[in-house]
PDB file of C-alpha atoms in Angstrom:
ATOM      1  CA  MET A   1     -20.466   8.870 -42.897  1.00  0.00           C
ATOM      2  CA  THR A   2     -21.774   5.310 -42.948  1.00  0.00           C
ATOM      3  CA  LEU A   3     -23.724   2.982 -40.694  1.00  0.00           C
ATOM      4  CA  ARG A   4     -20.437   1.185 -40.098  1.00  0.00           C
ATOM      5  CA  HIS A   5     -19.025   4.344 -38.497  1.00  0.00           C
ATOM      6  CA  LEU A   6     -22.087   4.617 -36.260  1.00  0.00           C
ATOM      7  CA  ARG A   7     -21.906   0.978 -35.177  1.00  0.00           C
ATOM      8  CA  ILE A   8     -18.229   1.372 -34.304  1.00  0.00           C
ATOM      9  CA  PHE A   9     -18.946   4.538 -32.339  1.00  0.00           C
ATOM     10  CA  LEU A  10     -21.755   2.802 -30.403  1.00  0.00           C
ATOM     11  CA  ALA A  11     -19.464  -0.085 -29.506  1.00  0.00           C
ATOM     12  CA  VAL A  12     -16.722   2.274 -28.271  1.00  0.00           C
ATOM     13  CA  TYR A  13     -19.249   4.286 -26.258  1.00  0.00           C
ATOM     14  CA  GLN A  14     -20.763   1.195 -24.662  1.00  0.00           C
ATOM     15  CA  GLU A  15     -17.399  -0.381 -23.836  1.00  0.00           C
ATOM     16  CA  MET A  16     -15.536   2.870 -23.143  1.00  0.00           C
ATOM     17  CA  SER A  17     -12.520   1.163 -24.623  1.00  0.00           C
ATOM     18  CA  ILE A  18     -11.064   0.916 -28.125  1.00  0.00           C
ATOM     19  CA  THR A  19      -9.603  -2.494 -27.287  1.00  0.00           C
ATOM     20  CA  LYS A  20     -12.868  -3.951 -25.968  1.00  0.00           C
ATOM     21  CA  ALA A  21     -14.862  -2.452 -28.848  1.00  0.00           C
ATOM     22  CA  SER A  22     -12.505  -3.965 -31.421  1.00  0.00           C
ATOM     23  CA  LYS A  23     -12.889  -7.406 -29.820  1.00  0.00           C
ATOM     24  CA  LYS A  24     -16.662  -7.007 -29.697  1.00  0.00           C
ATOM     25  CA  LEU A  25     -16.799  -6.060 -33.380  1.00  0.00           C
ATOM     26  CA  HIS A  26     -14.029  -8.478 -34.460  1.00  0.00           C
ATOM     27  CA  LEU A  27     -12.075  -5.592 -35.959  1.00  0.00           C
ATOM     28  CA  ALA A  28      -8.447  -4.520 -35.642  1.00  0.00           C
ATOM     29  CA  GLN A  29      -7.859  -1.731 -33.133  1.00  0.00           C
ATOM     30  CA  PRO A  30      -6.429   0.644 -35.775  1.00  0.00           C
ATOM     31  CA  SER A  31      -9.648   0.263 -37.798  1.00  0.00           C
ATOM     32  CA  VAL A  32     -11.771   1.223 -34.790  1.00  0.00           C
ATOM     33  CA  SER A  33      -9.526   4.186 -33.946  1.00  0.00           C
ATOM     34  CA  LEU A  34      -9.610   5.350 -37.566  1.00  0.00           C
ATOM     35  CA  ALA A  35     -13.422   5.227 -37.688  1.00  0.00           C
ATOM     36  CA  ILE A  36     -13.685   7.416 -34.575  1.00  0.00           C
ATOM     37  CA  LYS A  37     -11.092   9.820 -35.985  1.00  0.00           C
ATOM     38  CA  GLU A  38     -13.010  10.051 -39.281  1.00  0.00           C
ATOM     39  CA  LEU A  39     -16.235  10.853 -37.434  1.00  0.00           C
ATOM     40  CA  GLU A  40     -14.542  13.571 -35.404  1.00  0.00           C
ATOM     41  CA  GLU A  41     -12.915  15.105 -38.455  1.00  0.00           C
ATOM     42  CA  PHE A  42     -16.107  14.939 -40.522  1.00  0.00           C
ATOM     43  CA  TYR A  43     -18.233  16.722 -37.899  1.00  0.00           C
ATOM     44  CA  HIS A  44     -15.391  18.879 -36.526  1.00  0.00           C
ATOM     45  CA  ILE A  45     -16.055  17.715 -32.968  1.00  0.00           C
ATOM     46  CA  ARG A  46     -14.329  15.639 -30.305  1.00  0.00           C
ATOM     47  CA  LEU A  47     -16.320  12.579 -29.318  1.00  0.00           C
ATOM     48  CA  PHE A  48     -13.910  11.212 -26.703  1.00  0.00           C
ATOM     49  CA  ASP A  49     -11.158  12.655 -24.551  1.00  0.00           C
ATOM     50  CA  ARG A  50      -8.027  10.499 -24.269  1.00  0.00           C
ATOM     51  CA  ILE A  51      -6.496  10.750 -20.774  1.00  0.00           C
ATOM     52  CA  ASN A  52      -3.877   8.386 -19.340  1.00  0.00           C
ATOM     53  CA  ARG A  53      -4.656   5.658 -21.879  1.00  0.00           C
ATOM     54  CA  ARG A  54      -8.358   5.838 -21.046  1.00  0.00           C
ATOM     55  CA  ILE A  55     -11.175   7.427 -23.001  1.00  0.00           C
ATOM     56  CA  PHE A  56     -13.999   9.581 -21.663  1.00  0.00           C
ATOM     57  CA  VAL A  57     -17.039  10.603 -23.664  1.00  0.00           C
ATOM     58  CA  THR A  58     -17.457  14.351 -24.226  1.00  0.00           C
ATOM     59  CA  GLU A  59     -20.687  16.324 -24.083  1.00  0.00           C
ATOM     60  CA  LYS A  60     -20.812  16.263 -27.896  1.00  0.00           C
ATOM     61  CA  GLY A  61     -20.212  12.516 -27.744  1.00  0.00           C
ATOM     62  CA  GLU A  62     -23.208  12.052 -25.456  1.00  0.00           C
ATOM     63  CA  GLY A  63     -25.394  13.942 -27.917  1.00  0.00           C
ATOM     64  CA  PHE A  64     -24.001  11.957 -30.842  1.00  0.00           C
ATOM     65  CA  TYR A  65     -24.797   8.683 -29.040  1.00  0.00           C
ATOM     66  CA  ASP A  66     -28.423   9.726 -28.688  1.00  0.00           C
ATOM     67  CA  TYR A  67     -28.777  10.201 -32.449  1.00  0.00           C
ATOM     68  CA  ALA A  68     -26.604   7.246 -33.490  1.00  0.00           C
ATOM     69  CA  SER A  69     -28.374   4.707 -31.268  1.00  0.00           C
ATOM     70  CA  HIS A  70     -31.781   5.656 -32.617  1.00  0.00           C
ATOM     71  CA  ILE A  71     -30.605   5.681 -36.238  1.00  0.00           C
ATOM     72  CA  ILE A  72     -29.179   2.162 -35.892  1.00  0.00           C
ATOM     73  CA  ASP A  73     -32.256   0.991 -33.990  1.00  0.00           C
ATOM     74  CA  LEU A  74     -34.550   2.270 -36.733  1.00  0.00           C
ATOM     75  CA  PHE A  75     -32.382   0.805 -39.505  1.00  0.00           C
ATOM     76  CA  ASP A  76     -32.293  -2.624 -37.865  1.00  0.00           C
ATOM     77  CA  GLU A  77     -36.060  -2.503 -37.400  1.00  0.00           C
ATOM     78  CA  MET A  78     -36.498  -1.742 -41.095  1.00  0.00           C
ATOM     79  CA  GLU A  79     -34.121  -4.554 -42.087  1.00  0.00           C
ATOM     80  CA  ASN A  80     -35.966  -7.102 -39.983  1.00  0.00           C
ATOM     81  CA  SER A  81     -39.331  -5.986 -41.265  1.00  0.00           C
ATOM     82  CA  MET A  82     -38.398  -5.870 -44.964  1.00  0.00           C
ATOM     83  CA  ILE A  83     -36.115  -8.891 -45.224  1.00  0.00           C
ATOM     84  CA  SER A  84     -37.834 -11.196 -42.745  1.00  0.00           C
ATOM     85  CA  PRO A  85     -41.391  -9.976 -42.135  1.00  0.00           C
ATOM     86  CA  ASP A  86     -42.239 -13.144 -40.210  1.00  0.00           C
ATOM     87  CA  MET A  87     -39.195 -12.911 -37.982  1.00  0.00           C
ATOM     88  CA  PRO A  88     -40.154 -12.669 -34.280  1.00  0.00           C
ATOM     89  CA  LEU A  89     -40.048  -9.157 -32.887  1.00  0.00           C
ATOM     90  CA  LYS A  90     -38.165  -8.229 -29.728  1.00  0.00           C
ATOM     91  CA  ILE A  91     -39.095  -5.696 -27.078  1.00  0.00           C
ATOM     92  CA  SER A  92     -37.011  -4.823 -24.040  1.00  0.00           C
ATOM     93  CA  ILE A  93     -38.547  -3.158 -21.020  1.00  0.00           C
ATOM     94  CA  GLY A  94     -37.193  -2.104 -17.654  1.00  0.00           C
ATOM     95  CA  SER A  95     -39.435  -2.286 -14.609  1.00  0.00           C
ATOM     96  CA  SER A  96     -39.172  -1.319 -10.980  1.00  0.00           C
ATOM     97  CA  ILE A  97     -39.496  -4.156  -8.485  1.00  0.00           C
ATOM     98  CA  THR A  98     -43.044  -3.341  -7.392  1.00  0.00           C
ATOM     99  CA  ILE A  99     -44.408  -2.933 -10.920  1.00  0.00           C
ATOM    100  CA  GLY A 100     -42.416  -5.945 -12.102  1.00  0.00           C
ATOM    101  CA  SER A 101     -43.888  -8.111  -9.367  1.00  0.00           C
ATOM    102  CA  TYR A 102     -47.554  -7.189  -9.595  1.00  0.00           C
ATOM    103  CA  ILE A 103     -48.359  -5.632 -12.980  1.00  0.00           C
ATOM    104  CA  VAL A 104     -45.848  -6.727 -15.626  1.00  0.00           C
ATOM    105  CA  PRO A 105     -46.466 -10.524 -15.555  1.00  0.00           C
ATOM    106  CA  GLN A 106     -50.206 -10.188 -16.242  1.00  0.00           C
ATOM    107  CA  THR A 107     -49.663  -7.486 -18.855  1.00  0.00           C
ATOM    108  CA  ILE A 108     -47.076  -9.518 -20.772  1.00  0.00           C
ATOM    109  CA  ALA A 109     -49.356 -12.573 -20.689  1.00  0.00           C
ATOM    110  CA  GLU A 110     -52.165 -10.487 -22.192  1.00  0.00           C
ATOM    111  CA  PHE A 111     -49.796  -9.048 -24.813  1.00  0.00           C
ATOM    112  CA  HIS A 112     -48.633 -12.523 -25.902  1.00  0.00           C
ATOM    113  CA  LYS A 113     -52.200 -13.483 -26.759  1.00  0.00           C
ATOM    114  CA  LYS A 114     -52.022 -11.001 -29.649  1.00  0.00           C
ATOM    115  CA  TYR A 115     -48.290 -11.234 -30.413  1.00  0.00           C
ATOM    116  CA  PRO A 116     -47.247 -14.786 -29.455  1.00  0.00           C
ATOM    117  CA  ALA A 117     -44.029 -14.615 -31.527  1.00  0.00           C
ATOM    118  CA  CYS A 118     -42.798 -11.377 -29.966  1.00  0.00           C
ATOM    119  CA  GLU A 119     -40.055 -11.844 -27.400  1.00  0.00           C
ATOM    120  CA  VAL A 120     -40.345  -9.501 -24.427  1.00  0.00           C
ATOM    121  CA  LYS A 121     -37.266  -9.136 -22.257  1.00  0.00           C
ATOM    122  CA  VAL A 122     -37.741  -7.612 -18.808  1.00  0.00           C
ATOM    123  CA  LYS A 123     -35.027  -6.153 -16.579  1.00  0.00           C
ATOM    124  CA  ILE A 124     -35.913  -5.412 -12.963  1.00  0.00           C
ATOM    125  CA  GLN A 125     -34.009  -2.333 -11.734  1.00  0.00           C
ATOM    126  CA  ASN A 126     -34.553   0.737  -9.628  1.00  0.00           C
ATOM    127  CA  SER A 127     -36.248   3.708 -11.251  1.00  0.00           C
ATOM    128  CA  GLN A 128     -33.095   5.807 -11.566  1.00  0.00           C
ATOM    129  CA  ASN A 129     -31.286   3.132 -13.591  1.00  0.00           C
ATOM    130  CA  ILE A 130     -34.317   2.566 -15.816  1.00  0.00           C
ATOM    131  CA  VAL A 131     -34.523   6.249 -16.761  1.00  0.00           C
ATOM    132  CA  GLN A 132     -30.857   6.259 -17.780  1.00  0.00           C
ATOM    133  CA  ALA A 133     -31.249   3.047 -19.818  1.00  0.00           C
ATOM    134  CA  VAL A 134     -34.245   4.455 -21.728  1.00  0.00           C
ATOM    135  CA  LEU A 135     -32.328   7.660 -22.442  1.00  0.00           C
ATOM    136  CA  LYS A 136     -29.475   5.592 -23.893  1.00  0.00           C
ATOM    137  CA  ASN A 137     -31.903   3.482 -25.969  1.00  0.00           C
ATOM    138  CA  GLU A 138     -30.866   0.340 -24.082  1.00  0.00           C
ATOM    139  CA  LEU A 139     -34.541  -0.245 -23.232  1.00  0.00           C
ATOM    140  CA  ASP A 140     -37.603   0.299 -25.411  1.00  0.00           C
ATOM    141  CA  LEU A 141     -39.879   1.076 -22.469  1.00  0.00           C
ATOM    142  CA  GLY A 142     -39.461   1.876 -18.808  1.00  0.00           C
ATOM    143  CA  LEU A 143     -41.938   1.397 -15.966  1.00  0.00           C
ATOM    144  CA  VAL A 144     -41.028   3.504 -12.958  1.00  0.00           C
ATOM    145  CA  GLU A 145     -42.601   4.489  -9.653  1.00  0.00           C
ATOM    146  CA  ASP A 146     -42.401   8.243  -9.743  1.00  0.00           C
ATOM    147  CA  LYS A 147     -42.819  11.331 -11.892  1.00  0.00           C
ATOM    148  CA  VAL A 148     -40.247  11.681 -14.660  1.00  0.00           C
ATOM    149  CA  GLN A 149     -39.435  15.017 -16.225  1.00  0.00           C
ATOM    150  CA  HIS A 150     -36.916  14.975 -19.037  1.00  0.00           C
ATOM    151  CA  GLU A 151     -37.020  16.805 -22.352  1.00  0.00           C
ATOM    152  CA  GLN A 152     -36.087  13.647 -24.281  1.00  0.00           C
ATOM    153  CA  LEU A 153     -38.638  11.346 -22.661  1.00  0.00           C
ATOM    154  CA  LYS A 154     -42.356  10.811 -23.045  1.00  0.00           C
ATOM    155  CA  ALA A 155     -43.823  10.069 -19.606  1.00  0.00           C
ATOM    156  CA  VAL A 156     -47.336   8.629 -19.217  1.00  0.00           C
ATOM    157  CA  PRO A 157     -48.759   8.016 -15.712  1.00  0.00           C
ATOM    158  CA  PHE A 158     -50.845   4.836 -15.831  1.00  0.00           C
ATOM    159  CA  MET A 159     -51.684   3.986 -12.210  1.00  0.00           C
ATOM    160  CA  GLN A 160     -51.600   5.454  -8.712  1.00  0.00           C
ATOM    161  CA  ASP A 161     -50.039   3.679  -5.750  1.00  0.00           C
ATOM    162  CA  GLU A 162     -50.028   4.374  -2.025  1.00  0.00           C
ATOM    163  CA  LEU A 163     -46.972   4.081   0.220  1.00  0.00           C
ATOM    164  CA  TYR A 164     -47.290   3.346   3.931  1.00  0.00           C
ATOM    165  CA  PHE A 165     -45.060   3.333   6.991  1.00  0.00           C
ATOM    166  CA  VAL A 166     -45.062  -0.283   8.162  1.00  0.00           C
ATOM    167  CA  CYS A 167     -43.834  -2.232  11.183  1.00  0.00           C
ATOM    168  CA  GLY A 168     -44.180  -5.735  12.617  1.00  0.00           C
ATOM    169  CA  ARG A 169     -47.043  -6.641  14.953  1.00  0.00           C
ATOM    170  CA  HIS A 170     -44.679  -6.819  17.948  1.00  0.00           C
ATOM    171  CA  HIS A 171     -43.228  -3.339  17.386  1.00  0.00           C
ATOM    172  CA  PRO A 172     -43.663  -0.893  20.337  1.00  0.00           C
ATOM    173  CA  LEU A 173     -45.713   1.417  18.072  1.00  0.00           C
ATOM    174  CA  ALA A 174     -47.921  -1.293  16.554  1.00  0.00           C
ATOM    175  CA  GLU A 175     -50.957  -0.548  18.735  1.00  0.00           C
ATOM    176  CA  GLU A 176     -50.771   3.241  18.736  1.00  0.00           C
ATOM    177  CA  ASP A 177     -53.818   5.168  17.459  1.00  0.00           C
ATOM    178  CA  SER A 178     -51.975   8.216  16.144  1.00  0.00           C
ATOM    179  CA  LEU A 179     -48.321   8.939  15.408  1.00  0.00           C
ATOM    180  CA  THR A 180     -46.193  11.757  14.041  1.00  0.00           C
ATOM    181  CA  LEU A 181     -43.150  11.556  11.812  1.00  0.00           C
ATOM    182  CA  GLU A 182     -41.091  12.562  14.823  1.00  0.00           C
ATOM    183  CA  ASP A 183     -42.447   9.546  16.740  1.00  0.00           C
ATOM    184  CA  ILE A 184     -41.445   6.996  14.132  1.00  0.00           C
ATOM    185  CA  CYS A 185     -38.053   8.577  13.455  1.00  0.00           C
ATOM    186  CA  GLY A 186     -37.066   7.517  16.955  1.00  0.00           C
ATOM    187  CA  TYR A 187     -36.812   3.936  15.665  1.00  0.00           C
ATOM    188  CA  PRO A 188     -34.470   2.334  13.107  1.00  0.00           C
ATOM    189  CA  PHE A 189     -35.580   2.303   9.474  1.00  0.00           C
ATOM    190  CA  PHE A 190     -35.195  -0.560   6.996  1.00  0.00           C
ATOM    191  CA  MET A 191     -35.292   0.973   3.515  1.00  0.00           C
ATOM    192  CA  ARG A 192     -34.837   0.361  -0.184  1.00  0.00           C
ATOM    193  CA  GLU A 193     -31.550   1.446  -1.766  1.00  0.00           C
ATOM    194  CA  PRO A 194     -30.820   5.039  -2.908  1.00  0.00           C
ATOM    195  CA  GLY A 195     -32.207   5.550  -6.413  1.00  0.00           C
ATOM    196  CA  SER A 196     -35.384   3.562  -5.755  1.00  0.00           C
ATOM    197  CA  ALA A 197     -38.601   5.572  -5.973  1.00  0.00           C
ATOM    198  CA  SER A 198     -39.877   4.707  -2.498  1.00  0.00           C
ATOM    199  CA  ARG A 199     -36.550   5.779  -0.971  1.00  0.00           C
ATOM    200  CA  GLU A 200     -36.482   9.083  -2.857  1.00  0.00           C
ATOM    201  CA  ILE A 201     -40.102   9.873  -1.953  1.00  0.00           C
ATOM    202  CA  THR A 202     -39.606   8.996   1.722  1.00  0.00           C
ATOM    203  CA  ASP A 203     -36.395  11.013   1.980  1.00  0.00           C
ATOM    204  CA  GLY A 204     -38.207  13.975   0.423  1.00  0.00           C
ATOM    205  CA  LEU A 205     -41.159  13.693   2.811  1.00  0.00           C
ATOM    206  CA  LEU A 206     -38.969  13.508   5.920  1.00  0.00           C
ATOM    207  CA  LYS A 207     -36.761  16.371   4.745  1.00  0.00           C
ATOM    208  CA  ALA A 208     -39.816  18.543   4.112  1.00  0.00           C
ATOM    209  CA  HIS A 209     -40.841  17.980   7.750  1.00  0.00           C
ATOM    210  CA  GLN A 210     -37.272  18.457   9.032  1.00  0.00           C
ATOM    211  CA  GLN A 211     -36.993  14.850  10.140  1.00  0.00           C
ATOM    212  CA  LYS A 212     -34.245  12.319   9.486  1.00  0.00           C
ATOM    213  CA  ALA A 213     -34.492   8.537   9.541  1.00  0.00           C
ATOM    214  CA  ASP A 214     -31.876   6.330  11.162  1.00  0.00           C
ATOM    215  CA  ILE A 215     -31.474   3.898   8.259  1.00  0.00           C
ATOM    216  CA  GLN A 216     -29.866   0.727   9.572  1.00  0.00           C
ATOM    217  CA  TRP A 217     -30.790  -1.669   6.753  1.00  0.00           C
ATOM    218  CA  GLU A 218     -30.814  -1.141   2.994  1.00  0.00           C
ATOM    219  CA  SER A 219     -32.063  -3.728   0.519  1.00  0.00           C
ATOM    220  CA  VAL A 220     -33.051  -4.003  -3.144  1.00  0.00           C
ATOM    221  CA  SER A 221     -35.693  -6.565  -2.153  1.00  0.00           C
ATOM    222  CA  ASN A 222     -39.137  -5.552  -0.890  1.00  0.00           C
ATOM    223  CA  GLN A 223     -39.713  -9.051   0.442  1.00  0.00           C
ATOM    224  CA  SER A 224     -36.566  -8.903   2.556  1.00  0.00           C
ATOM    225  CA  LEU A 225     -37.796  -5.638   4.089  1.00  0.00           C
ATOM    226  CA  ILE A 226     -41.158  -7.212   4.905  1.00  0.00           C
ATOM    227  CA  ARG A 227     -39.470 -10.172   6.576  1.00  0.00           C
ATOM    228  CA  ALA A 228     -37.075  -7.855   8.415  1.00  0.00           C
ATOM    229  CA  VAL A 229     -39.789  -5.760  10.084  1.00  0.00           C
ATOM    230  CA  GLU A 230     -41.802  -8.876  10.943  1.00  0.00           C
ATOM    231  CA  VAL A 231     -39.076  -9.986  13.382  1.00  0.00           C
ATOM    232  CA  ASN A 232     -37.134  -6.779  14.157  1.00  0.00           C
ATOM    233  CA  PRO A 233     -38.173  -3.489  15.802  1.00  0.00           C
ATOM    234  CA  GLY A 234     -37.701  -1.463  12.645  1.00  0.00           C
ATOM    235  CA  ILE A 235     -39.926   0.578  10.338  1.00  0.00           C
ATOM    236  CA  THR A 236     -40.059   0.461   6.571  1.00  0.00           C
ATOM    237  CA  VAL A 237     -41.974   2.147   3.743  1.00  0.00           C
ATOM    238  CA  LEU A 238     -43.774  -0.111   1.294  1.00  0.00           C
ATOM    239  CA  SER A 239     -46.462  -0.074  -1.355  1.00  0.00           C
ATOM    240  CA  GLY A 240     -49.897  -1.083  -0.153  1.00  0.00           C
ATOM    241  CA  LYS A 241     -50.013  -3.558  -3.050  1.00  0.00           C
ATOM    242  CA  LEU A 242     -47.002  -5.390  -1.650  1.00  0.00           C
ATOM    243  CA  ILE A 243     -48.286  -5.934   1.871  1.00  0.00           C
ATOM    244  CA  GLU A 244     -51.952  -6.821   1.314  1.00  0.00           C
ATOM    245  CA  GLU A 245     -51.485 -10.454   2.351  1.00  0.00           C
ATOM    246  CA  GLU A 246     -49.284  -9.673   5.368  1.00  0.00           C
ATOM    247  CA  VAL A 247     -51.759  -7.042   6.626  1.00  0.00           C
ATOM    248  CA  LYS A 248     -54.611  -9.558   6.341  1.00  0.00           C
ATOM    249  CA  LEU A 249     -52.587 -12.128   8.277  1.00  0.00           C
ATOM    250  CA  GLY A 250     -51.613  -9.536  10.870  1.00  0.00           C
ATOM    251  CA  SER A 251     -47.874 -10.077  10.575  1.00  0.00           C
ATOM    252  CA  VAL A 252     -47.295  -6.408   9.693  1.00  0.00           C
ATOM    253  CA  VAL A 253     -49.117  -3.266  10.738  1.00  0.00           C
ATOM    254  CA  ILE A 254     -49.692  -0.018   8.847  1.00  0.00           C
ATOM    255  CA  LEU A 255     -48.715   2.783  11.203  1.00  0.00           C
ATOM    256  CA  PRO A 256     -51.247   5.617  11.699  1.00  0.00           C
ATOM    257  CA  VAL A 257     -48.844   8.394  10.723  1.00  0.00           C
ATOM    258  CA  HIS A 258     -50.052  11.648   9.187  1.00  0.00           C
ATOM    259  CA  PRO A 259     -50.025  11.496   6.250  1.00  0.00           C
ATOM    260  CA  GLU A 260     -51.001   7.843   6.726  1.00  0.00           C
ATOM    261  CA  ALA A 261     -50.476   7.173   3.036  1.00  0.00           C
ATOM    262  CA  PHE A 262     -48.643   9.187   0.431  1.00  0.00           C
ATOM    263  CA  ILE A 263     -49.452   8.865  -3.232  1.00  0.00           C
ATOM    264  CA  ARG A 264     -47.108   8.201  -6.109  1.00  0.00           C
ATOM    265  CA  ASN A 265     -47.700   7.536  -9.782  1.00  0.00           C
ATOM    266  CA  PHE A 266     -46.601   4.511 -11.740  1.00  0.00           C
ATOM    267  CA  THR A 267     -45.262   5.975 -14.986  1.00  0.00           C
ATOM    268  CA  LEU A 268     -44.474   4.502 -18.398  1.00  0.00           C
ATOM    269  CA  ILE A 269     -41.578   6.171 -20.193  1.00  0.00           C
ATOM    270  CA  TYR A 270     -40.031   5.928 -23.654  1.00  0.00           C
ATOM    271  CA  HIS A 271     -37.722   8.076 -25.733  1.00  0.00           C
ATOM    272  CA  LYS A 272     -39.474  10.700 -27.852  1.00  0.00           C
ATOM    273  CA  LYS A 273     -37.372   9.625 -30.838  1.00  0.00           C
ATOM    274  CA  LYS A 274     -38.210   5.964 -30.365  1.00  0.00           C
ATOM    275  CA  PHE A 275     -39.590   4.259 -33.458  1.00  0.00           C
ATOM    276  CA  MET A 276     -42.885   2.766 -32.248  1.00  0.00           C
ATOM    277  CA  THR A 277     -43.625  -0.525 -33.960  1.00  0.00           C
ATOM    278  CA  GLN A 278     -47.165  -1.862 -34.016  1.00  0.00           C
ATOM    279  CA  ALA A 279     -46.251  -4.406 -31.354  1.00  0.00           C
ATOM    280  CA  LEU A 280     -44.643  -1.762 -29.136  1.00  0.00           C
ATOM    281  CA  GLU A 281     -47.689   0.497 -29.405  1.00  0.00           C
ATOM    282  CA  ALA A 282     -49.915  -2.479 -28.520  1.00  0.00           C
ATOM    283  CA  LEU A 283     -47.857  -3.171 -25.382  1.00  0.00           C
ATOM    284  CA  VAL A 284     -47.964   0.480 -24.317  1.00  0.00           C
ATOM    285  CA  ALA A 285     -51.757   0.462 -24.711  1.00  0.00           C
ATOM    286  CA  LEU A 286     -52.095  -2.383 -22.200  1.00  0.00           C
ATOM    287  CA  PHE A 287     -50.677  -0.346 -19.325  1.00  0.00           C
TER     288      PHE A 287
END
């Protein structure tokens, strides 16, 4: 089998279409189909199921993608290093919104002092999507807001963060001295989307105490949640790092709920099979 076979397989996997993969690679469709057939015959496995003119990756295909993506990644890294040693490096990282807003910009600025020619691409996503992208080798590094346990990933906690129940200063509960989870669950909640770390942690906390929130707003933006509770009688859950200025100004209030704050870890993740360049190791060391 050749690198050409692997590149064709990766394109088909990523597009989930022979037609789209052939256009992406500028190859005839029969050539793409033949390459996949040759791979399947060589390894005596089925990489894709063909159902109603659509293709679906098999369990063996998922495992093959893991190996193929890292082999191609390593080969391309070698090519760039050997043929063009002065060619700018590229690093892609995925970050949650909170980490991307308050930690990543300063860290990348510090990194560029040592590696000014290295291009760092950042994608802001929720933690669930970042984990999947790192597993598929679509990102070199991931920065997420919760514990990650996966046999293929290296997970390194690098900072602790506190989450708080928050409301606006005009909320009926804003001046209370002590509240329970049952008290606050009597009011509407404005929350991050499913898959975000703060949402998963909050859902877990409420479930553990047999409480359920009436979630009336969902948003991918922390700032929109802050603005929402400032002028509406809702409650949200936010990182203390995100609301420092608003708390100082008095526009939002941290509710005295037990537990008043719950701790989560900011975690750096990368694939255990990832080839760690000098630049990539230097970036990891800054977190």
